[in-house]
Short mmCIF file of C-alpha atoms in Angstrom, two decimals:
data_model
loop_
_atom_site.label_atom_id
_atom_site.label_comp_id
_atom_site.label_asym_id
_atom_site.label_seq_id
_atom_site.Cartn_x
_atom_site.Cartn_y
_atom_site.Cartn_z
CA UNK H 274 -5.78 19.35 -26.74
CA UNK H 275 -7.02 19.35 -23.13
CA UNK H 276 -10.03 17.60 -22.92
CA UNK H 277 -11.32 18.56 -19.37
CA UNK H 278 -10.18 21.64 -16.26
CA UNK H 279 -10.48 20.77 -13.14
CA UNK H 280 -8.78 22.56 -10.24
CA UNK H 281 -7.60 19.69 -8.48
CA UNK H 282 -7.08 15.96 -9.38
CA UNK H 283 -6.30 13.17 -7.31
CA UNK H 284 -4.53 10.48 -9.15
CA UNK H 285 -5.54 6.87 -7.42
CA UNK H 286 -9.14 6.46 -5.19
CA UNK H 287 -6.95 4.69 -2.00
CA UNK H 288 -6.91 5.28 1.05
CA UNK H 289 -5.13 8.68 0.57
CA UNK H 290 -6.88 10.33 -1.81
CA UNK H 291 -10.25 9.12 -0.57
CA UNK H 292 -9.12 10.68 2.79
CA UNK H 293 -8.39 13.71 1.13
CA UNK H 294 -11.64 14.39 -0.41
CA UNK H 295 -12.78 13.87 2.46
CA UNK H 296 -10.89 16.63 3.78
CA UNK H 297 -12.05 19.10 1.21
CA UNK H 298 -16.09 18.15 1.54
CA UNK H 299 -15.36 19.51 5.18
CA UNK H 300 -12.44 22.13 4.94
CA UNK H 301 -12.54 23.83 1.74
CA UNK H 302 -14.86 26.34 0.15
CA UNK H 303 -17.46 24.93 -2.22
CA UNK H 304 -15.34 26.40 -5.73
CA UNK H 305 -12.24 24.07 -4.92
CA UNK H 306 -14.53 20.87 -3.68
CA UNK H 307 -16.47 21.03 -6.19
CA UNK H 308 -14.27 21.57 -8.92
CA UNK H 309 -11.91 18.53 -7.50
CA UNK H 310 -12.03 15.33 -9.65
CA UNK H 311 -10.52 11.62 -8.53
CA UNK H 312 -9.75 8.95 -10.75
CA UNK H 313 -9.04 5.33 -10.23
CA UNK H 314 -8.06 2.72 -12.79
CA UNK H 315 -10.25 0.26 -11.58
CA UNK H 316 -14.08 -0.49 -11.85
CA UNK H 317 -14.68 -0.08 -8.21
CA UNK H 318 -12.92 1.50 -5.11
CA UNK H 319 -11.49 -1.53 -3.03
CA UNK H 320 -8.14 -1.95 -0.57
CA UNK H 321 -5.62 -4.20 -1.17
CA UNK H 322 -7.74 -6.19 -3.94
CA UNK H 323 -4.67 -8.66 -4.10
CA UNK H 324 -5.06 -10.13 -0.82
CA UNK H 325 -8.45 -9.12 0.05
CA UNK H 326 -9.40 -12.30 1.89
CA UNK H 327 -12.35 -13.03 3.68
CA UNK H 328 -10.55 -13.90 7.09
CA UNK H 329 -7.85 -11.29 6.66
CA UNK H 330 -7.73 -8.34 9.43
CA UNK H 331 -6.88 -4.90 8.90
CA UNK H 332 -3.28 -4.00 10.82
CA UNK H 333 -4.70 -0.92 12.03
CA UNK H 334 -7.04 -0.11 14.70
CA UNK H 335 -10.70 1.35 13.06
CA UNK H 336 -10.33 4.56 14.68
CA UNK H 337 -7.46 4.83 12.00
CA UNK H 338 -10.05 5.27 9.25
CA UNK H 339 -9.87 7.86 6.48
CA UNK H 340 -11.31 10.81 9.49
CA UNK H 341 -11.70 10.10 12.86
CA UNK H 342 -7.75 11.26 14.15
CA UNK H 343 -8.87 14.64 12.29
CA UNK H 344 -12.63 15.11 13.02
CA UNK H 345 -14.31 12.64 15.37
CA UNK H 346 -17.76 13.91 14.73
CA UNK H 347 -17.53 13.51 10.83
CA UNK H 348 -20.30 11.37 8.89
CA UNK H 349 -17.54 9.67 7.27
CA UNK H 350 -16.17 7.85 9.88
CA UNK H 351 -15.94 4.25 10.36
CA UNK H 352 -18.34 3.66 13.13
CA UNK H 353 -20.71 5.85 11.01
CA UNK H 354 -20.63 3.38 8.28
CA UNK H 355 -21.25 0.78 10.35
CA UNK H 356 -24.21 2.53 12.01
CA UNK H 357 -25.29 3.31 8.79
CA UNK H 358 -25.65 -0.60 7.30
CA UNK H 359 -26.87 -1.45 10.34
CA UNK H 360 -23.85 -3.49 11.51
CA UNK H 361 -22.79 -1.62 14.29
CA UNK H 362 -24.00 -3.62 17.43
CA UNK H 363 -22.23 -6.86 16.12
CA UNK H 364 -18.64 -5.40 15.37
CA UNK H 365 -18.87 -3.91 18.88
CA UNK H 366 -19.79 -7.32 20.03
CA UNK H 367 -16.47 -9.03 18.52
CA UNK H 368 -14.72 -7.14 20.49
CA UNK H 369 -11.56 -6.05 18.34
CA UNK H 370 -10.17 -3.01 17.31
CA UNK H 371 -9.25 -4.52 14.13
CA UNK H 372 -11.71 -4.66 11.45
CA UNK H 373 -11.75 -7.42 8.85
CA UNK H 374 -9.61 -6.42 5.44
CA UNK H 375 -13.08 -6.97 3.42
CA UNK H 376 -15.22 -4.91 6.03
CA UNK H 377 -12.50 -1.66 5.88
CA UNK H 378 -12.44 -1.97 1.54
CA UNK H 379 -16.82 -1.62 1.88
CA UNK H 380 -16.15 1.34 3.88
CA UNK H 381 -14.26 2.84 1.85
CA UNK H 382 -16.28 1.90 -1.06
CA UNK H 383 -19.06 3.64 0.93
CA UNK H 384 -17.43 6.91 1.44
CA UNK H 385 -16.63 6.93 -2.16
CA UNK H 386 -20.13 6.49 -2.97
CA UNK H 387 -21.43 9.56 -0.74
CA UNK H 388 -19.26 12.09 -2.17
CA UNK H 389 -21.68 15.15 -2.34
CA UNK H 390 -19.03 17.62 -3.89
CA UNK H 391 -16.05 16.17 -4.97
CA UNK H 392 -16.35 13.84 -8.05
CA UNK H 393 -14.82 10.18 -8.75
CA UNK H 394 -14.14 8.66 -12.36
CA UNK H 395 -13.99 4.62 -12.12
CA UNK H 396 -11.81 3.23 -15.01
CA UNK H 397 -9.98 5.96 -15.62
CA UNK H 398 -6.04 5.43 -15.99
CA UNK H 399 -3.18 7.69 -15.86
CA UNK H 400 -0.18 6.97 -18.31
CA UNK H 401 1.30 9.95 -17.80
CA UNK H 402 1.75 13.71 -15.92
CA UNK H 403 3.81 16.65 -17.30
CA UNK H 404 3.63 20.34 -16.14
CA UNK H 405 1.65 22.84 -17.73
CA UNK H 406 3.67 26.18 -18.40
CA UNK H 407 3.15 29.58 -18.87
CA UNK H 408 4.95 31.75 -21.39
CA UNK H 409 7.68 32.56 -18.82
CA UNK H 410 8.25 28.99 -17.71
CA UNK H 411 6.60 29.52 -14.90
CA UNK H 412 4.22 25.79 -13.54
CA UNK H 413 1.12 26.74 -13.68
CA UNK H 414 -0.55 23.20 -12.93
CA UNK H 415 -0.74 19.79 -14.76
CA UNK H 416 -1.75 17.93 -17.54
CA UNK H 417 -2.83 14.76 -17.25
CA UNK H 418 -3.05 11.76 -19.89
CA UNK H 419 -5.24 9.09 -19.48
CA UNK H 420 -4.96 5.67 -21.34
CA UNK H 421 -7.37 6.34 -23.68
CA UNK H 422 -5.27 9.68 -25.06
CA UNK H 423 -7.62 12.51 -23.34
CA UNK H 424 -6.17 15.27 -21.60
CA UNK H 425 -7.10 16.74 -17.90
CA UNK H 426 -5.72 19.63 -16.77
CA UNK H 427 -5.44 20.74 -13.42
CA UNK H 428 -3.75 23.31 -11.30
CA UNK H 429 -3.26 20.97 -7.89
CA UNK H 430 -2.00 17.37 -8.21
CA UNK H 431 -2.64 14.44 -5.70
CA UNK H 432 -1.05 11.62 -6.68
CA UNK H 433 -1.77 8.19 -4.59
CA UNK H 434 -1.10 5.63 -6.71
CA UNK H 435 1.17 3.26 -3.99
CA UNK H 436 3.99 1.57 -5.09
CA UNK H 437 4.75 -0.47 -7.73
CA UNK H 438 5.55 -4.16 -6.76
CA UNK H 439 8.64 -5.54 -6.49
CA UNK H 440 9.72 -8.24 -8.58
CA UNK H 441 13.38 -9.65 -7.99
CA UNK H 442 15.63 -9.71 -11.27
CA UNK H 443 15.75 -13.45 -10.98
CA UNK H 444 12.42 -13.90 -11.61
CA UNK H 445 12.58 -11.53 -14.68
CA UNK H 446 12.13 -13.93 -17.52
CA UNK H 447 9.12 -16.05 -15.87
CA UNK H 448 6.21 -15.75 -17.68
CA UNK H 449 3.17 -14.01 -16.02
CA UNK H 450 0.79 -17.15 -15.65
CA UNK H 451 3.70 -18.64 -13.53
CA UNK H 452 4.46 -15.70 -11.51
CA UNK H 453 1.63 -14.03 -9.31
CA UNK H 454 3.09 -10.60 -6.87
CA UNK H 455 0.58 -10.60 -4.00
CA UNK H 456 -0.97 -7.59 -5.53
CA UNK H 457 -2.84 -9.71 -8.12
CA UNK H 458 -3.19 -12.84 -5.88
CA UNK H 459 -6.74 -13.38 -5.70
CA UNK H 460 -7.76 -11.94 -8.68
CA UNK H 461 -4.97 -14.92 -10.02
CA UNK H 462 -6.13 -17.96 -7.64
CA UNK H 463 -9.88 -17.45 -8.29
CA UNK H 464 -9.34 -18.51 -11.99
CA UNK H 465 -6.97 -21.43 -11.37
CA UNK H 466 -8.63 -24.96 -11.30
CA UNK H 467 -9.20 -25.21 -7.62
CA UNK H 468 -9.01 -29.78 -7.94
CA UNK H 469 -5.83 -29.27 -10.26
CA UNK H 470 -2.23 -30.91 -7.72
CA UNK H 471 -0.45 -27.81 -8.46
CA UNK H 472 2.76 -27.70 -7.25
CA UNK H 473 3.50 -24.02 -5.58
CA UNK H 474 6.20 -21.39 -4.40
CA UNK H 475 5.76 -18.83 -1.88
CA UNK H 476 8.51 -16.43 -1.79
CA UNK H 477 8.68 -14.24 1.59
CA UNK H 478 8.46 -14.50 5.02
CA UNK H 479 6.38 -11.62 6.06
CA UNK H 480 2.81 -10.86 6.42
CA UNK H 481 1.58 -10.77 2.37
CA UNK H 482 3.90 -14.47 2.00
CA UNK H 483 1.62 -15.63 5.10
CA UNK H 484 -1.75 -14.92 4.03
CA UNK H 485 -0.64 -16.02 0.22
CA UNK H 486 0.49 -19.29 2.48
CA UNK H 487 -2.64 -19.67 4.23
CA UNK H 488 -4.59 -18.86 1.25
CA UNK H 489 -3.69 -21.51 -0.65
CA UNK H 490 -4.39 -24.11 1.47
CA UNK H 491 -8.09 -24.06 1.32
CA UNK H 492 -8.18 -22.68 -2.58
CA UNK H 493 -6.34 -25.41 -3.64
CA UNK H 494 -6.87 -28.24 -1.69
CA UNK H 495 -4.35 -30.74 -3.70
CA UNK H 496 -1.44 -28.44 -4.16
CA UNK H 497 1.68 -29.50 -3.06
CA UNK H 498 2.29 -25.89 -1.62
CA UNK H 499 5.94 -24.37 -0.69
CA UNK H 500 7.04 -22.19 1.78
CA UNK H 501 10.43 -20.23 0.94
CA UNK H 502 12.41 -17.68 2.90
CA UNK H 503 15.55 -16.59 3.91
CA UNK H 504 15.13 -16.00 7.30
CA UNK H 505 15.34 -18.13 9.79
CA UNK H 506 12.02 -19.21 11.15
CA UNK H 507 8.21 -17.57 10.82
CA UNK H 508 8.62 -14.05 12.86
CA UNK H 509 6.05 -12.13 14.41
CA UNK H 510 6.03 -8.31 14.24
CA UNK H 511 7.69 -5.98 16.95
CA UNK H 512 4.59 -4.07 17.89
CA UNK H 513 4.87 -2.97 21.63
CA UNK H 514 2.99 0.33 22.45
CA UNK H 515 6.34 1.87 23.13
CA UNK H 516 7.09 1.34 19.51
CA UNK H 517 3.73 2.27 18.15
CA UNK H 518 4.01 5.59 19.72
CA UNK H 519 5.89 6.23 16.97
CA UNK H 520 3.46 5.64 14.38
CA UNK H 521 1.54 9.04 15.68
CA UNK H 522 0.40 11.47 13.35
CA UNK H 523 2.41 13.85 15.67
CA UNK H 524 5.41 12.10 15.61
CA UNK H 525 5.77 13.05 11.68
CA UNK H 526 7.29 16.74 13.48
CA UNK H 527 10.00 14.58 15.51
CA UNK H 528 11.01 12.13 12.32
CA UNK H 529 11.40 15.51 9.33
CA UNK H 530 13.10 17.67 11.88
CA UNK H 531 15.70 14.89 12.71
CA UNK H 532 19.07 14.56 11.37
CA UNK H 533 19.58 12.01 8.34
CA UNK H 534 21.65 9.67 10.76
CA UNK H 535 19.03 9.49 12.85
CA UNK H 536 16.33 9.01 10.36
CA UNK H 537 18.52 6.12 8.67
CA UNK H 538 18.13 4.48 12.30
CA UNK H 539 14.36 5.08 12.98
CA UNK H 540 13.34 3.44 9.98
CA UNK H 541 15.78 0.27 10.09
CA UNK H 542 14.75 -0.15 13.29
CA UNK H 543 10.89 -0.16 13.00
CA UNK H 544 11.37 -2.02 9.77
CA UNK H 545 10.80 -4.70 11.91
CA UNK H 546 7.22 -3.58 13.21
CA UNK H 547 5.60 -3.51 9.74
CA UNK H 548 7.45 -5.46 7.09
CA UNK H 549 9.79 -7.48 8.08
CA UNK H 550 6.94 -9.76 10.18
CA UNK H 551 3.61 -11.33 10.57
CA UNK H 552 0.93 -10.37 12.95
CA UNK H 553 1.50 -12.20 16.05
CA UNK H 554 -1.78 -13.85 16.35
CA UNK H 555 -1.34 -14.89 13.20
CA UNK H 556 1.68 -16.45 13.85
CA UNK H 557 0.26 -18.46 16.37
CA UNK H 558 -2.72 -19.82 13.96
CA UNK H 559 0.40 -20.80 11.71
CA UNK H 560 2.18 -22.47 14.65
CA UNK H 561 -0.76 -24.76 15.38
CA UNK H 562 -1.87 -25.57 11.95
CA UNK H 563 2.08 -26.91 11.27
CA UNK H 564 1.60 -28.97 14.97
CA UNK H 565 -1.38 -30.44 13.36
CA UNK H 566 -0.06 -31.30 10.11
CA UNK H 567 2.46 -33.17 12.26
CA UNK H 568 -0.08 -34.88 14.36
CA UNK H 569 -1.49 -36.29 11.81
CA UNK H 570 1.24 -36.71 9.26
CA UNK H 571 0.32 -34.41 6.57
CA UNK H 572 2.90 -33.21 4.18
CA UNK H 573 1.51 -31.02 1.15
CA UNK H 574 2.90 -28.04 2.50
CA UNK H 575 6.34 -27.47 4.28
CA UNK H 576 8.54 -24.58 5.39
CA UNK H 577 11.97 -24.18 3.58
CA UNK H 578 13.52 -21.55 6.47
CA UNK H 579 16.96 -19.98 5.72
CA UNK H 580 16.97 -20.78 1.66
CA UNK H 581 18.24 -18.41 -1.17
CA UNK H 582 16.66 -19.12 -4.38
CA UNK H 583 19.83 -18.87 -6.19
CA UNK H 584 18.87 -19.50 -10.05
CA UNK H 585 15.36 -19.99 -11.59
CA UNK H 586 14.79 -21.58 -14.92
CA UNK H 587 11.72 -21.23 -16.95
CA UNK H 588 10.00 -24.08 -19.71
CA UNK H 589 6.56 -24.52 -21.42
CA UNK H 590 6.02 -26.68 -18.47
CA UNK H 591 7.26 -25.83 -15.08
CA UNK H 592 9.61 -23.24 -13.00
CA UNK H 593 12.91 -24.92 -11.47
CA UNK H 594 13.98 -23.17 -8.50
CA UNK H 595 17.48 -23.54 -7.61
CA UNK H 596 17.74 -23.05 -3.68
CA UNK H 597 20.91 -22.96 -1.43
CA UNK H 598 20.55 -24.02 1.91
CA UNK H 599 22.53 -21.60 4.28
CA UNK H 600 23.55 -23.19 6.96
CA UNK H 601 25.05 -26.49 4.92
CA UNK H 602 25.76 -24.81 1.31
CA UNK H 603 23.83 -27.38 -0.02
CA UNK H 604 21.75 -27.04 -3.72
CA UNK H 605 18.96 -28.61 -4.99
CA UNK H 606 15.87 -27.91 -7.15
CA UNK H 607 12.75 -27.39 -6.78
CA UNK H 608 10.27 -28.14 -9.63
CA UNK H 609 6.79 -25.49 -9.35
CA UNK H 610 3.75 -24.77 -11.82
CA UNK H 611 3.07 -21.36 -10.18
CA UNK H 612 5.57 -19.01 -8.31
CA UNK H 613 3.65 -16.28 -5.87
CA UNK H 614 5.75 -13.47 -4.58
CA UNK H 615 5.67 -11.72 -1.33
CA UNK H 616 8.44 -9.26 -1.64
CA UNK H 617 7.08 -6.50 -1.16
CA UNK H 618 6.91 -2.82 -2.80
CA UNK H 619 10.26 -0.82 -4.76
CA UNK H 620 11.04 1.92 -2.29
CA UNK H 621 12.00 3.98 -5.09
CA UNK H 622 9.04 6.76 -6.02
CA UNK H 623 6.53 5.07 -8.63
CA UNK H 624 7.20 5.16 -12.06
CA UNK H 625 4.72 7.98 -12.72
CA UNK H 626 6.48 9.97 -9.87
CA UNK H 627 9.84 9.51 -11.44
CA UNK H 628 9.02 10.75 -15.01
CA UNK H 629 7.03 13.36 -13.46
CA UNK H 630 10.07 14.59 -11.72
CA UNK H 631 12.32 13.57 -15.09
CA UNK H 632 9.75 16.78 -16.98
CA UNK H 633 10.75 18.70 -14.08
CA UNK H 634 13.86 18.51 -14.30
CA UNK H 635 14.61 17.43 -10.79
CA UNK H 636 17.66 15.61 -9.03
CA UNK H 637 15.95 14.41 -6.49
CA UNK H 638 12.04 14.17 -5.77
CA UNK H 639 11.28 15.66 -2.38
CA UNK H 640 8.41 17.37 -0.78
CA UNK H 641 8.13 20.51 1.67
CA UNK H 642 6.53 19.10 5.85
CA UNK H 643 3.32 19.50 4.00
CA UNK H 644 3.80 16.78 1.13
CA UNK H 645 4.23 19.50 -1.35
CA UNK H 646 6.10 18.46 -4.49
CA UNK H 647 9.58 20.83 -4.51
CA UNK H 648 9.06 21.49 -8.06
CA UNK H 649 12.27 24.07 -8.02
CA UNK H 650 10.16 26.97 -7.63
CA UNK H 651 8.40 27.97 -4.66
CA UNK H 652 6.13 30.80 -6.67
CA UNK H 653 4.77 28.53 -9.24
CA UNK H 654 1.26 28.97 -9.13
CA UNK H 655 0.73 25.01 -9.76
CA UNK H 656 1.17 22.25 -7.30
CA UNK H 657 1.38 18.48 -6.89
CA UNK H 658 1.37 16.40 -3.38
CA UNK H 659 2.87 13.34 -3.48
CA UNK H 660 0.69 10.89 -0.38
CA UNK H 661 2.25 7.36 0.53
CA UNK H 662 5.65 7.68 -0.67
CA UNK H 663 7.72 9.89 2.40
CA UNK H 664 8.80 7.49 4.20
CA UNK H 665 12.27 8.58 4.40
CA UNK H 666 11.37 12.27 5.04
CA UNK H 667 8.59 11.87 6.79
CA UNK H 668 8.50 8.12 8.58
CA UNK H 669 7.37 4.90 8.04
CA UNK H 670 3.62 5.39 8.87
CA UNK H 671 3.54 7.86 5.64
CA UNK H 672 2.92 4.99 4.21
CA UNK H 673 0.39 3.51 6.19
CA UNK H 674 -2.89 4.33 7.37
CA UNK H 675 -1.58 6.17 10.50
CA UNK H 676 -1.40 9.31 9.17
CA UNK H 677 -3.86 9.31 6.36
CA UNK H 678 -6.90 11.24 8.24
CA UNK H 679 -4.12 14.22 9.19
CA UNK H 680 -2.71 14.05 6.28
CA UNK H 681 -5.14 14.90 4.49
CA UNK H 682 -6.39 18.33 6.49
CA UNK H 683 -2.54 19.03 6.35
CA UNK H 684 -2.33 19.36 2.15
CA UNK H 685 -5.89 20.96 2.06
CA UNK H 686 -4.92 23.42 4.82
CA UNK H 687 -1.39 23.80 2.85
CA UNK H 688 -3.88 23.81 -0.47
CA UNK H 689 -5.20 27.07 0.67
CA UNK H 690 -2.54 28.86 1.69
CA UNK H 691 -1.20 28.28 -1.54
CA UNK H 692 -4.04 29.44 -3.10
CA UNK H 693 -3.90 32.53 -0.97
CA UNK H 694 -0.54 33.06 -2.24
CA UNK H 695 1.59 32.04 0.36
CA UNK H 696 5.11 30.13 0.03
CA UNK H 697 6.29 27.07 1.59
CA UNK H 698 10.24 26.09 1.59
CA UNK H 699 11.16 22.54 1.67
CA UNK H 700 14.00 20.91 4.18
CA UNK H 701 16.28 18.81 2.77
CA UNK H 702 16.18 14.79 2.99
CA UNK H 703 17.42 12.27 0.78
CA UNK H 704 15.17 9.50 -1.02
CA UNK H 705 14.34 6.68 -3.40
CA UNK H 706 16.25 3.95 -1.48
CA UNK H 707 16.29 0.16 -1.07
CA UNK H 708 13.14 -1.69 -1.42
CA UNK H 709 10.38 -2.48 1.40
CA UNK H 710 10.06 -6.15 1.80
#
């Protein structure tokens, strides 16, 4: 039983799909805006709720917002929201083109809020999609079902529902109130007993396993607090302009017409400017916070640099890490209450991707340039874009916020044409591999 039509709904209220409403309040006609529904699973619209700390930065400059790339004049810009609350003098005044984590979430909270055609459902969660068929077998759109067992059908898809977290197999049989991902670390350290000595694990040596790191220093002042990686000291991202110029919404063209070997090397490569790294100032704040500690002999929190954790055993009462030294070959143990993860996202599509594609019947999940789901056939009068999860087709800022403000006129522009009748072909390019860390 279908509970509700709509003619297009976006699955997740991020940055993507926020961005693409945006898109269709100023692109499409008034019938397709209008009749466009989002949905988010939780209460309110925020950005990285896991590690949305007060002194955390955005990695992206605030021109990189869910418009401005697309439409510079738009009302839902950054710099109008600021104008708007009456904060713009002061961020101009701090000089930075990076806003603070908390300060980016409120705008996007804000566009949300001042929607004046396309609609948004708070608490509303998807459990799963399957394709809605005609009597020839022809897709004709969606149906979507939500937690609570309705039914919303819809003739475009958007799903932007990230990645799911990755949790190493050897941490598999940990219990949940010992093991925090950074996707659920503040909502997790905000109920903890901030006096308690805890004794802690970070696992990770890139930006999430850093702020976790720093976090935890002032939330729980008498932790005995643990640094683990395998590398081989605290890195800083490669970020030189000559690098970033690859993170253009233009640049998308270069990366899906290239061949798969070169691809394969683009993305190893600048693997290194996103995840496998901290934000060099940040480094730096790091660096002289450990030359302090030394100063004046403090030793509640340490580094453990080039370390595999090699077994992990779980009680009623505490996690035992086993961790292997590298260089020496040496194992010992290390005895936590609370394990916090910073490894990153699966690469492989989301769960709700994969059994999407599983209904379909498809090999392999791919899209067409224009993030167009290859369903098998390119005269099916349904159609679902998949946002955040191209990477290996189309780069590693699909994931990022980039390419969000272009990518979103893209799919509505590629939305219409559709509608209009018109077919799209897809190029070939592998996916679903290895993890991002």
């Amino acid at each position: 039983m279908i509970d509700r039509e709509v003619e297009l709904l976006a699955v997740g209220a991020g940055p993507s799909n926020l961005a693409l409403a945006v898109a269709l309040e100023e692109l499409a006609p008034a019938d397709l805006a209008e009749n466009t529904l989002v949905i988010e699973r939780s209460a309110s619209v925020q950005w990285q709720q896991g590690l949305l700390l007060p002194w955390a930065k955005s990695q992206a400059s605030f021109l990189k917002d869910l418009v401005t790339l697309r439409n510079p004049h738009s009302e839902f810009s950054f710099l109008n929201y600021l104008h708007t609350v009456g904060r713009l003098d002061d961020f101009i005044n701090m000089g930075s083109f990076l806003p603070y984590r908390v300060e980016f979430s409120e705008y996007f909270a804000w566009v949300a809020s001042n929607f004046s055609k396309v609609q948004l459902q708070l608490n509303t969660s998807c459990s799963s999609i399957e394709p809605r068929r005609d009597a020839s077998g022809e897709v004709t759109g969606w149906l979507t079902t939500l937690d609570d067992g309705s039914v919303i059908a819809s003739r475009y898809l958007s799903i932007g529902v990230g990645r799911d977290a990755y949790v190493p197999p050897i941490f598999a049989d940990v219990p949940d109130d010992r093991l925090v991902h950074s996707t659920k670390f503040v909502p997790t350290v905000t109920g903890l007993d901030k006096d308690f000595p805890y004794r802690v694990g970070v696992i990770g040596s890139a930006q999430s396993s850093a702020e976790m790191f720093r976090s935890l220093q002032d939330a729980l002042p008498n932790a005995q607090i643990n640094w683990i990686m395998r590398s081989i000291a605290v890195g800083a991202y490669d970020k030189t302009q000559f690098i970033n110029e690859l993170y253009y919404p233009s640049y998308v063209d270069n990366f899906f017409e290239a061949t798969p070997e070169a691809r394969q090397q683009l993305l190893l490569e600048m693997h290194k400017s996103n995840y496998a790294g901290i934000e060099p100032p940040f480094v730096e704040q790091l660096y002289t916070e450990a030359y302090l500690d030394r100063l004046g002999k403090q030793d509640r929190k340490r580094m453990i640099t080039m370390a595999d954790v090699t077994a992990v055993e779980s009680t009623d009462d505490e996690v035992v890490l086993e961790i292997t030294d590298r260089p020496t070959g040496n194992v010992s143990e290390l005895h936590l209450d609370l394990v916090f993860l910073g490894t990153g996202f699966v690469r492989q599509m989301p769960g709700l991707i994969r059994r999407l594609g599983d209904t379909l019947g498809l090999e392999q999940v791919q899209t067409t340039r224009h993030y167009r789901l290859i369903t098998g056939d390119p005269a099916a009068s349904g159609a679902c874009y998949l946002q955040g999860v191209n990477d290996a087709t189309h780069g590693i800022g699909d994931a990022l916020l980039s390419v969000i403000a272009i990518r979103a006129g893209e799919i509505v522009n590629d939305l219409l044409q559709h509608r209009a009748g018109a077919i799209v072909t897809a190029a070939p390019g592998p996916l679903d591999q290895g993890l991002i860390s």
